[in-house]
Short mmCIF file of C-alpha atoms and ligand atoms in Angstrom, two decimals:
data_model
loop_
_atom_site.label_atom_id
_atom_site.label_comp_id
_atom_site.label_asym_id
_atom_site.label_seq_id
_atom_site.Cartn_x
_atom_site.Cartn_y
_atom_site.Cartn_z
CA UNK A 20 90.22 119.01 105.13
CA UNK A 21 87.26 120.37 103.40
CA UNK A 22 86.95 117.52 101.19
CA UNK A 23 87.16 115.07 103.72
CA UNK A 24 84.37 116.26 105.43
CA UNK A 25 82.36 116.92 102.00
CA UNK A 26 83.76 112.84 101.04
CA UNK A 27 82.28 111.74 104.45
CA UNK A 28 79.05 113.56 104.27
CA UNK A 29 78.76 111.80 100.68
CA UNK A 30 79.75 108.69 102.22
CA UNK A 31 76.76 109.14 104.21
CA UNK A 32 74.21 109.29 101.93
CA UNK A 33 75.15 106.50 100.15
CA UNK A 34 75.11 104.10 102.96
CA UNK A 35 71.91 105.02 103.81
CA UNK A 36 70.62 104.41 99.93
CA UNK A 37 72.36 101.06 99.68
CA UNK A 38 70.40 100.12 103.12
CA UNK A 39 67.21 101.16 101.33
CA UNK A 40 68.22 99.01 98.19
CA UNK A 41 68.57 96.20 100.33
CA UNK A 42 64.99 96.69 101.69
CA UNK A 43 63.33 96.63 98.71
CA UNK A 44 66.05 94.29 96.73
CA UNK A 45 65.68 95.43 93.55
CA UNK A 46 68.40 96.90 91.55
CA UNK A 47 68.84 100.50 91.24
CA UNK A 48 68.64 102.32 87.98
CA UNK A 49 71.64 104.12 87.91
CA UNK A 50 71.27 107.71 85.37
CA UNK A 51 75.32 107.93 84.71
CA UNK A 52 78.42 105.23 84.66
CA UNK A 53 80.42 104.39 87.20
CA UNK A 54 84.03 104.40 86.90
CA UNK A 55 84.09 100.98 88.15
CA UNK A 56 81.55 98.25 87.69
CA UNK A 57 81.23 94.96 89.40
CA UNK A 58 78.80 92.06 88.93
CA UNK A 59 78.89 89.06 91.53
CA UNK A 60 77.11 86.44 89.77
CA UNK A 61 77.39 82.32 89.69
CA UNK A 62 80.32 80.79 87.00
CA UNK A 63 81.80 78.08 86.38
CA UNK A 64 85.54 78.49 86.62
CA UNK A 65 87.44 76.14 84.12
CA UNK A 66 91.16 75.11 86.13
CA UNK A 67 91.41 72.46 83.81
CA UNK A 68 89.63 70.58 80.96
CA UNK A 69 88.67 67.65 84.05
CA UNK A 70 88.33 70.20 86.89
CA UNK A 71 84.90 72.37 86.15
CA UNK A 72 84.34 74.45 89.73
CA UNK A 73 80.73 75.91 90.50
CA UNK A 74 81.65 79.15 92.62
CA UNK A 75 80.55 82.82 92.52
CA UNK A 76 82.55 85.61 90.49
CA UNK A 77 83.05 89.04 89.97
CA UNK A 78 82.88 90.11 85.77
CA UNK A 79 82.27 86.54 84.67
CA UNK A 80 85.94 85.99 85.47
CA UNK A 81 88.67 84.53 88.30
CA UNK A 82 90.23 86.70 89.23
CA UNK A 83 88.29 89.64 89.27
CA UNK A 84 89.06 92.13 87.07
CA UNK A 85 92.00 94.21 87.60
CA UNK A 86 91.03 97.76 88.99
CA UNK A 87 93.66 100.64 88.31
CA UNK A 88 92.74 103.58 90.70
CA UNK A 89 94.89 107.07 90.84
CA UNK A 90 95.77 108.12 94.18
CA UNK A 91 93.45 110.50 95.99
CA UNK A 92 91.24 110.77 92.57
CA UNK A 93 87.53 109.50 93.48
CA UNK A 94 85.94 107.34 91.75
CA UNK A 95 82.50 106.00 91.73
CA UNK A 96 81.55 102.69 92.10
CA UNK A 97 78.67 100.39 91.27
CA UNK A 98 78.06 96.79 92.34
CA UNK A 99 75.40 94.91 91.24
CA UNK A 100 74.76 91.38 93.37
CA UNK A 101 73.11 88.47 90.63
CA UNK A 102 74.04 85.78 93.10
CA UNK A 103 71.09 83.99 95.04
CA UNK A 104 72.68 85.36 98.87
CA UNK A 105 73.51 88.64 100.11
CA UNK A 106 77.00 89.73 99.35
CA UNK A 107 79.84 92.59 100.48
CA UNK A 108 82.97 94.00 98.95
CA UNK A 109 86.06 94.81 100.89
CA UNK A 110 89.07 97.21 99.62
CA UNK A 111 91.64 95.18 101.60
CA UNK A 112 94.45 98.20 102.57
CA UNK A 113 92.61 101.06 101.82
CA UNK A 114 92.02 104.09 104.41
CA UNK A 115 87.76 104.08 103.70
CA UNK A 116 85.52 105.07 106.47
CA UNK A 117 83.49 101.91 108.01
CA UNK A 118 80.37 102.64 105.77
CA UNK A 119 82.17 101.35 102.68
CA UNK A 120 84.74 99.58 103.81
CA UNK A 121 83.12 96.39 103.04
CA UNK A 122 82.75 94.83 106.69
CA UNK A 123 79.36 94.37 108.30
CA UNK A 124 80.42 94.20 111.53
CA UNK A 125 81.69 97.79 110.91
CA UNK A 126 78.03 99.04 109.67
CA UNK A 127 78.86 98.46 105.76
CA UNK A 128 75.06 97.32 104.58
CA UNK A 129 75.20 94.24 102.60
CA UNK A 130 73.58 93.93 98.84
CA UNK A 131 70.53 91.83 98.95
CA UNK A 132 70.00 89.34 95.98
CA UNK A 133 69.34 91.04 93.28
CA UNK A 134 70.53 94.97 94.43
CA UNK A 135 72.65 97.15 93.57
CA UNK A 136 75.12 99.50 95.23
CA UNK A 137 76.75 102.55 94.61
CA UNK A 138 79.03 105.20 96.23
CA UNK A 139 82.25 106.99 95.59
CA UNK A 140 85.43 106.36 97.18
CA UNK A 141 88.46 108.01 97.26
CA UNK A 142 91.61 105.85 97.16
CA UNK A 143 94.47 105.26 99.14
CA UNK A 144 97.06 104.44 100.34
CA UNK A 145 99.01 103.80 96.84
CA UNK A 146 100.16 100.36 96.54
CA UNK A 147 99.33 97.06 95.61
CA UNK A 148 95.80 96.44 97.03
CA UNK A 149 92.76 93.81 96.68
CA UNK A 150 89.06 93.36 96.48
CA UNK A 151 87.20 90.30 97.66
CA UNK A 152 83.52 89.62 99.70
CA UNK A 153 83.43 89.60 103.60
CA UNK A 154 80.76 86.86 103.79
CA UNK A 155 80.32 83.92 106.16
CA UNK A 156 81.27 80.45 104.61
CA UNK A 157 80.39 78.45 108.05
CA UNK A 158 80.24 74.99 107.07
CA UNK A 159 80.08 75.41 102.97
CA UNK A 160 83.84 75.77 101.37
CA UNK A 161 82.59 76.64 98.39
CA UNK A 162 81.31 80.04 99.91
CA UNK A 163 82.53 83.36 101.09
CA UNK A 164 86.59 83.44 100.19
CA UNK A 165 86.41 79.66 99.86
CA UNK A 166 84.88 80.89 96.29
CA UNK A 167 85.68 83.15 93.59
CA UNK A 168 85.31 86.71 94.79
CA UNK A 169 88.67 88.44 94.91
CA UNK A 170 90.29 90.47 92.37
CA UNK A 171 93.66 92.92 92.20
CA UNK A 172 93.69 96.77 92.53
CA UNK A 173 96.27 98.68 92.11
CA UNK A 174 96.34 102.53 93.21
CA UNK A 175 98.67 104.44 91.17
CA UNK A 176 101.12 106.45 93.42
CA UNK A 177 101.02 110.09 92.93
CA UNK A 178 104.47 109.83 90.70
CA UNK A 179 106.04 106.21 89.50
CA UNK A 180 109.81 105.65 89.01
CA UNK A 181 108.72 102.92 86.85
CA UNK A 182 111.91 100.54 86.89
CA UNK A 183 110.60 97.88 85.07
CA UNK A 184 109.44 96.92 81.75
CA UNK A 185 106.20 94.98 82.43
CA UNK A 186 104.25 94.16 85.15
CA UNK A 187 102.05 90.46 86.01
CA UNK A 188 99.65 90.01 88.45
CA UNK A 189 99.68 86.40 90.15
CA UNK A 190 96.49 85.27 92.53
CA UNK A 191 97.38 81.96 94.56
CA UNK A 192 94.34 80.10 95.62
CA UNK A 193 92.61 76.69 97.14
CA UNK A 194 89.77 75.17 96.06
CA UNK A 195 87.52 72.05 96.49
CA UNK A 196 88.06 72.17 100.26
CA UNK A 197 86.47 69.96 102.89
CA UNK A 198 87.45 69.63 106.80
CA UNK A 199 90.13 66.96 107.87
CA UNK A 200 90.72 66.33 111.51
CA UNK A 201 94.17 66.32 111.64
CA UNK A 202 96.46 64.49 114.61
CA UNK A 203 95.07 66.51 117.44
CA UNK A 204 91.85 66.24 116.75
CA UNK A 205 91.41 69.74 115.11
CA UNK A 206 89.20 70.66 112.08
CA UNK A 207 91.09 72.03 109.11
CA UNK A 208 90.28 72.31 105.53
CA UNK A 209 92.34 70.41 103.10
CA UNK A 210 92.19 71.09 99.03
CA UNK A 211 91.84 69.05 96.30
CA UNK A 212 92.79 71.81 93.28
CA UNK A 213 94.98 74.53 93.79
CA UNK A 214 95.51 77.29 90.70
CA UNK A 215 97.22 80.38 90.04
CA UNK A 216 95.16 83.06 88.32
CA UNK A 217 92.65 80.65 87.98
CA UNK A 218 94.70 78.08 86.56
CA UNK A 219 95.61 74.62 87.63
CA UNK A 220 99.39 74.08 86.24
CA UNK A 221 99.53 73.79 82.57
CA UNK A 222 95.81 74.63 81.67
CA UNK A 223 96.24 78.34 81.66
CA UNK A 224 98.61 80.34 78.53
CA UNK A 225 101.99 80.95 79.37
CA UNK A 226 103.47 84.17 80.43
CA UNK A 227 105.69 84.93 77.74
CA UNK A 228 108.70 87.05 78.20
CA UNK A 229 111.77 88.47 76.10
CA UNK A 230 115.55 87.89 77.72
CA UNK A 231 116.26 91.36 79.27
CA UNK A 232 113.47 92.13 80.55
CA UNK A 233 112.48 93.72 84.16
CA UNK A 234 108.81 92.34 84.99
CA UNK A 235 107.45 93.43 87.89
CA UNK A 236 105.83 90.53 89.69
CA UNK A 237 102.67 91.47 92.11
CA UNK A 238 101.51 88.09 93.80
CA UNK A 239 98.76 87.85 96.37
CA UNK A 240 97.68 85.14 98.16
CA UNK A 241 93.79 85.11 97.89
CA UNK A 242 93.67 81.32 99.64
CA UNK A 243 90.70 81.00 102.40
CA UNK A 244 92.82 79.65 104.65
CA UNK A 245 96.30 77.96 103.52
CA UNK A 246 100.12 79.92 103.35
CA UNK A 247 101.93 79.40 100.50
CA UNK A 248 105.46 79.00 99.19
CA UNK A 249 106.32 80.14 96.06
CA UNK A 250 109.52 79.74 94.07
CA UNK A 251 110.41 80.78 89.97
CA UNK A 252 112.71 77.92 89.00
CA UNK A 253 116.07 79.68 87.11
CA UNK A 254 115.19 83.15 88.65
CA UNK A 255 115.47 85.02 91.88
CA UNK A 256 112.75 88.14 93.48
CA UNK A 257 113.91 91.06 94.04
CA UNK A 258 111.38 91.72 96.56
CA UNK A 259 110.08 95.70 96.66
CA UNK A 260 106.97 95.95 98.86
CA UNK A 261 105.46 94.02 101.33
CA UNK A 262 101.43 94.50 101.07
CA UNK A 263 101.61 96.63 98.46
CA UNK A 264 104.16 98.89 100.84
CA UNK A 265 108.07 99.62 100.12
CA UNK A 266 110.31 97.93 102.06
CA UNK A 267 113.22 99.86 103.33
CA UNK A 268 115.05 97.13 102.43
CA UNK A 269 115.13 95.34 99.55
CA UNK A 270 116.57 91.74 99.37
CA UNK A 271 116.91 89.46 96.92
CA UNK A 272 115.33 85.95 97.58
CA UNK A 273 114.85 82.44 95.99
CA UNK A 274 111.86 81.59 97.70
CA UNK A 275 108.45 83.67 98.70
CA UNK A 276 106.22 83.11 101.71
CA UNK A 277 102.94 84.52 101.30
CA UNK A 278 99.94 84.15 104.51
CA UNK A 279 96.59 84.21 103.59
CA UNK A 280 95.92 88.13 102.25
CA UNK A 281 99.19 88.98 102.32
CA UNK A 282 100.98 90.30 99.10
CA UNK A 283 104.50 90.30 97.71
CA UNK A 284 105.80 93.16 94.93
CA UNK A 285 109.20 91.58 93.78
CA UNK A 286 111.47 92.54 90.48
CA UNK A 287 112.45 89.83 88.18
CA UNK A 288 115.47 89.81 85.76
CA UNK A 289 114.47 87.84 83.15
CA UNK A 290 118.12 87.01 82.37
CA UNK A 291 117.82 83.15 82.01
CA UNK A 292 116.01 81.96 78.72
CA UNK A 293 114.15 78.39 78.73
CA UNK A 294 110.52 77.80 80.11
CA UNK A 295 110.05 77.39 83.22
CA UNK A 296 107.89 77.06 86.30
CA UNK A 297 106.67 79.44 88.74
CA UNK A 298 104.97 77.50 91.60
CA UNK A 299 104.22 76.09 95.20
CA UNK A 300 107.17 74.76 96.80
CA UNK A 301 105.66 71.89 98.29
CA UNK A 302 105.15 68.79 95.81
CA UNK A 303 101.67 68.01 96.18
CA UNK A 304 100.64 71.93 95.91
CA UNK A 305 102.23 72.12 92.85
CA UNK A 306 100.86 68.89 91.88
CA UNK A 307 97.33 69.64 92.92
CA UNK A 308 98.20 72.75 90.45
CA UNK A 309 99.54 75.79 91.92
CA UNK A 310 101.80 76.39 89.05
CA UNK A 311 102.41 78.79 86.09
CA UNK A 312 104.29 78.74 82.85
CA UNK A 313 106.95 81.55 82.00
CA UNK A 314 108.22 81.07 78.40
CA UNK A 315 110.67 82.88 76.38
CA UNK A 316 110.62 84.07 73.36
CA UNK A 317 111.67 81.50 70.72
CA UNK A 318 112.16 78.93 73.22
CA UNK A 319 110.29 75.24 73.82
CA UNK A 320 110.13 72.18 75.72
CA UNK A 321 109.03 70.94 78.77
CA UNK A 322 108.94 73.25 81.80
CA UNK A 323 112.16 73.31 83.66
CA UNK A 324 111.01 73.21 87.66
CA UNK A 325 113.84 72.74 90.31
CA UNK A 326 113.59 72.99 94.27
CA UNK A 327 114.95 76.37 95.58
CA UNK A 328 117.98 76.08 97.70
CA UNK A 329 116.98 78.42 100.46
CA UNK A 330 113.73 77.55 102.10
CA UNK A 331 114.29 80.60 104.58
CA UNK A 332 111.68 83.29 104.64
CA UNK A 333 111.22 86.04 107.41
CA UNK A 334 110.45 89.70 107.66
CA UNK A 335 113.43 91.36 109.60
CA UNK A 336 115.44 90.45 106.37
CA UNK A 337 113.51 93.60 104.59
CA UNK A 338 113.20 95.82 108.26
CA UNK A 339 115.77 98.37 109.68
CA UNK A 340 117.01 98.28 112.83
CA UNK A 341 115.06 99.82 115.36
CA UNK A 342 114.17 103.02 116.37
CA UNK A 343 113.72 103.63 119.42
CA UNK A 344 109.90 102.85 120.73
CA UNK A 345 108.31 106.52 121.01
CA UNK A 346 107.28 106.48 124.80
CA UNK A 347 103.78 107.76 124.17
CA UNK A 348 102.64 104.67 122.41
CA UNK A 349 100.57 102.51 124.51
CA UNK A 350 100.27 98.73 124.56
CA UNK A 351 97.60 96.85 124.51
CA UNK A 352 98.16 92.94 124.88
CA UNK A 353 95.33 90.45 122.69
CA UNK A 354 95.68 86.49 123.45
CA UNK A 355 94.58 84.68 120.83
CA UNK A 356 93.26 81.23 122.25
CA UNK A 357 91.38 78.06 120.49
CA UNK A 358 88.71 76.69 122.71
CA UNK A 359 88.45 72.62 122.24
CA UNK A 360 84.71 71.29 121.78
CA UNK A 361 86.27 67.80 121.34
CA UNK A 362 87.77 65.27 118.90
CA UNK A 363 86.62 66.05 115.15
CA UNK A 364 84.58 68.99 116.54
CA UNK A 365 84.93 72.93 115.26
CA UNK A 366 86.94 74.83 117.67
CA UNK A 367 85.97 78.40 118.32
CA UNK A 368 88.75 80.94 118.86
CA UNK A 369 88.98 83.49 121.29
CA UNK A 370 90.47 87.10 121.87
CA UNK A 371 91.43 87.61 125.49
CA UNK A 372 89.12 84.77 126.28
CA UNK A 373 85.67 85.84 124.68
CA UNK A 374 84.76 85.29 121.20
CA UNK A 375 83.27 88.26 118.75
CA UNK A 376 80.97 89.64 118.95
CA UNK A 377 81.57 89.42 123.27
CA UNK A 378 84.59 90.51 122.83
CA UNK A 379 83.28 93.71 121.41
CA UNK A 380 80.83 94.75 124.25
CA UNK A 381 82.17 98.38 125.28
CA UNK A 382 82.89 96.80 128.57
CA UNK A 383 85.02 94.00 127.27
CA UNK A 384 87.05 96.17 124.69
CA UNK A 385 89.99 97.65 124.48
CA UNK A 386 89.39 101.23 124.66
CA UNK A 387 90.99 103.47 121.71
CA UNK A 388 91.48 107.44 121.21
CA UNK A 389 91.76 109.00 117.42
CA UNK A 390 95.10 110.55 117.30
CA UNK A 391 96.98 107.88 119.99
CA UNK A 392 99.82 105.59 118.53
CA UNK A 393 99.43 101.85 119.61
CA UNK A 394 100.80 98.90 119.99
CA UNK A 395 99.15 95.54 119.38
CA UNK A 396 101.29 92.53 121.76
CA UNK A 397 99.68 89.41 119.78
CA UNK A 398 100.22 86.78 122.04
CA UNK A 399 99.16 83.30 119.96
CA UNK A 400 98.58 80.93 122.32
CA UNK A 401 97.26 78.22 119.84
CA UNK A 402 98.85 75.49 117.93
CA UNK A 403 98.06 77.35 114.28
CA UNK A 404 99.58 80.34 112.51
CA UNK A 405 97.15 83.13 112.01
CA UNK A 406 97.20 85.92 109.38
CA UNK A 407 95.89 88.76 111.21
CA UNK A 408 94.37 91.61 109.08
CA UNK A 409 93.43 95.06 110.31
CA UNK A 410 90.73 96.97 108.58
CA UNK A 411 91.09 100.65 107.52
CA UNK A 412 94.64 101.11 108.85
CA UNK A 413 98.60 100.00 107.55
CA UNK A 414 100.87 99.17 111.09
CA UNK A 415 104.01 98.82 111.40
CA UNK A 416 106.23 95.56 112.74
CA UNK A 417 108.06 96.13 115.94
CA UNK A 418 109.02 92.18 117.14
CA UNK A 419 108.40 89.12 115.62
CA UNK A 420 108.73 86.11 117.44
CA UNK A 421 110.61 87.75 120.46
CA UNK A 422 113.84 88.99 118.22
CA UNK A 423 115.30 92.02 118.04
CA UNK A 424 112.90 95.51 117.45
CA UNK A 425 112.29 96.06 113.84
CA UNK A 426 110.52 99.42 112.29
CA UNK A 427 110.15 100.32 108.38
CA UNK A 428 107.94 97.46 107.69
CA UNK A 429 104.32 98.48 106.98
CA UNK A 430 101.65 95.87 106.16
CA UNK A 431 98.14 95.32 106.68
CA UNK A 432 98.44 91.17 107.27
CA UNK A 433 100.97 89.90 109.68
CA UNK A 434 101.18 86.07 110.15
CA UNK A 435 101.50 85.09 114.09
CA UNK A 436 103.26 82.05 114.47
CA UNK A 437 101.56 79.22 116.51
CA UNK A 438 102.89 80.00 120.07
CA UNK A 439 104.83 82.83 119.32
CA UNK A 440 104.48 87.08 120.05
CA UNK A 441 104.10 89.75 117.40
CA UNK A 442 103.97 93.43 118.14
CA UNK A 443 102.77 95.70 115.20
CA UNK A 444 102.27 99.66 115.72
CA UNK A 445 99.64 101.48 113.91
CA UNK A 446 98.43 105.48 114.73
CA UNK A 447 94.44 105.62 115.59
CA UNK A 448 94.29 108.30 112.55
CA UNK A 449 91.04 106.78 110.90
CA UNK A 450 88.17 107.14 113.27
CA UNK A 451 85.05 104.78 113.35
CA UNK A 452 85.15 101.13 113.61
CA UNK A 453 87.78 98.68 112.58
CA UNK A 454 87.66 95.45 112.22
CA UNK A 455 90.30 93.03 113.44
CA UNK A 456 90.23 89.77 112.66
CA UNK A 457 92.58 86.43 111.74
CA UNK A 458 92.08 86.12 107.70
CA UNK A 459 91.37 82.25 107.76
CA UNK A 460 87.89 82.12 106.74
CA UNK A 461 87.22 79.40 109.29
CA UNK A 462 88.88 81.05 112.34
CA UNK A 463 87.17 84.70 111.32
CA UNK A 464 83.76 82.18 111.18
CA UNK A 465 84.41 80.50 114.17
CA UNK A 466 84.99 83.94 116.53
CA UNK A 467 88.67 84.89 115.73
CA UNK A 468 87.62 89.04 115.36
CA UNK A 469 87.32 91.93 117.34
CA UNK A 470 86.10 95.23 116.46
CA UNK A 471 87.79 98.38 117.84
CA UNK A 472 85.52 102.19 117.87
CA UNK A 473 87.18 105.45 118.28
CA UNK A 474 86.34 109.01 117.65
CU1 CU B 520 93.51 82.10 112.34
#
């Protein structure tokens, strides 16, 4: 308890200096190293010899670099902002309080052009995590996560089993986006490159393996805005974890879904020597390059890809049977809604029929207590799928497009099927405010968050 309270009052402090850097905008002179640096500065990210992209990066590099934090052991952090607009960083699944999450609309001061930040956090909950800026892209996709800015972290449970020989990190993402109005008139954005780790397929080295091996396979999908299917021709997943969390249920699967944010832990047997691809399910995906290499030892020749037989993906197939819904939880329903401006118009999207920030006036919000469990009914009443990512907390999926009650699945990103219900449960254990908000950079532009405040 004690160092809670000593972590918060630090917290403090350093939200108020990285306020004060931002009012002067000039970097601060920091007198010891930080366990963890970051520099967001312009770069030119090479997916292929033809495809040069102009974005914004973290380290000179896409993706960022990968962070390795312990468990519970703090570590200080310094960012440094070299780009030419005001920028944010957001520990996507950790429990940090609102000052350093890396939201603004939960109070986290941005980094002027040209500051510097720097605070301590302490980290957790273990699992596979993420980085990436919490910035407003509006009408330029080459901005906020339409860009460069996301990067793995991985906090290091308190004791590792370790059942695997290796471990790769995979980042999906879209690039070279610009709005399409599809059949009904709606905006979307539509991609001309598409790379893994940076990579359109067959620009970036090979992951090179040895027959026997156990890799573990850590994929997130950083895309702004698209879901992705992912397949390893010859191979099957053994998938682990769900964002970064153990499932109670492992299965073993031919094919991965992955929604915006959301993050997949699975076990490969490398047990089938040849070179082969690792990529997007859908043709022109892959073709626009959302694709990776993985080569044996001693083996050549052109990449092997071949369509998985099972296209099925859903997430009872990891859950457990239900327990029975503890009667104290209370339910609070959210309608998600898209309100039409007109053919080839943006639509803005609503949250029990106001947009953010009216849907956060204390009058209009749903009013939480610390210490309460809830449960979110997600009623999408739209014609999209939206990821939908709450800040500072891990829930738990009760019913996914009305089926049966599940429990043992904990996330921080649930998709919501276009006209369908989820219900998640999460405990109001991390007071202050939390953002919640759909994870599709245009929808979180165009109104689709809410933020919740509780003591
Ligand atoms: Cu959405």
């Amino acid at each position: 308890m004690l160092t809670s309270v000593l972590t918060r009052r630090r917290f403090n402090q350093l939200a108020g200096m990285a306020a004060a850097s931002l009012a002067v905008a000039r970097p601060t002179h920091a007198q010891t190293t930080p366990d963890i640096l970051l520099e967001i500065a312009p770069y030119t990210l090479e997916a292929s010899p033809k495809r040069h992209i102009r974005t914004i990066a973290y380290n000179g590099q896409v993706p960022g670099p990968l962070i390795r934090m312990h468990e519970g052991q703090q570590q200080s952090i310094e960012i440094r902002n070299k780009s030419t607009n005001p920028e944010i960083v957001h520990w996507h699944g950790l429990f940090l309080p609102p000052e350093i999450d890396g939201a603004m609309e939960e109070g986290t001061p941005m980094i002027a052009p040209g500051a510097s930040t720097r605070f301590t956090l302490t980290p957790s909950p273990s699992g596979f995590r993420w980085y990436h800026t919490h910035t407003f892209a509006g009408k330029d996709l080459t901005r906020a996560q339409f860009g460069g800015l996301h990067g793995f972290l991985l906090i290091e449970p308190r004791s590792n089993p370790g059942n695997y020989d290796s471990e790769i990190f995979l980042a999906l993402h879209d690039w070279d986006g610009h709005f399409m109005s599809n059949d009904d008139g709606y905006m979307n954005p539509v991609y001309d490159v598409s790379t893994i780790n940076g990579k359109m397929l067959g620009f970036g080295d090979p992951i090179k393996i040895k027959p026997g091996q156990r890799v573990l396979l850590h994929i997130l999908n950083s895309s702004p805005t698209e879901v992705h299917w992912i397949s390893l021709s010859g191979h099957a997943f053994k998938v682990i974890a769900l964002d970064g969390n153990a499932v109670p249920r492992s299965q073993t699967v031919s094919m991965l879904r992955l929604a915006p944010a959301e993050r997949i832990s699975a076990v490969i047997e490398m047990d089938n020597p040849g070179t082969w691809v690792l990529g997007e399910v859908r043709r022109h995906v892959q073709a626009a390059g959302m694709g990776i290499v993985f080569e044996y030892a001693n083996t050549t020749g052109k990449p092997m890809w071949n369509q998985p037989e099972s296209l099925l993906w859903n997430y009872h197939q990891f859950a457990t049977a239900s327990t029975a819904p503890s009667p104290d939880t209370q339910r609070i329903n959210l309608v998600f809604e898209a309100k039409f401006h007109g053919h080839g118009n943006e639509e803005q999207w609503l949250i029990n029929g106001l947009s953010y920030p009216q849907n956060s006036a204390p009058d209009k919000l749903p009013r939480l207590r610390g210490g309460q469990r809830y449960r979110f009914v997600m009623h999408n009443k739209s014609m999209d799928d939206h990821p939908i990512h709450l800040h500072r907390h891990t829930f738990e999926l009760r019913r996914v497009e009305s089926a049966a009650e599940i429990s043992g699945i904990d996330k921080d990103v649930v998709l919501v099927p276009a006209n369908t219900t989820v219900e998640v449960e999460f405990l109001a254990n991390h007071p202050g405010k939390t953002l919640f908000h759909c994870h599709q950079q245009d929808h979180m532009d165009r109104g689709f968050m809410m933020v919740f405040d509780y003591a």
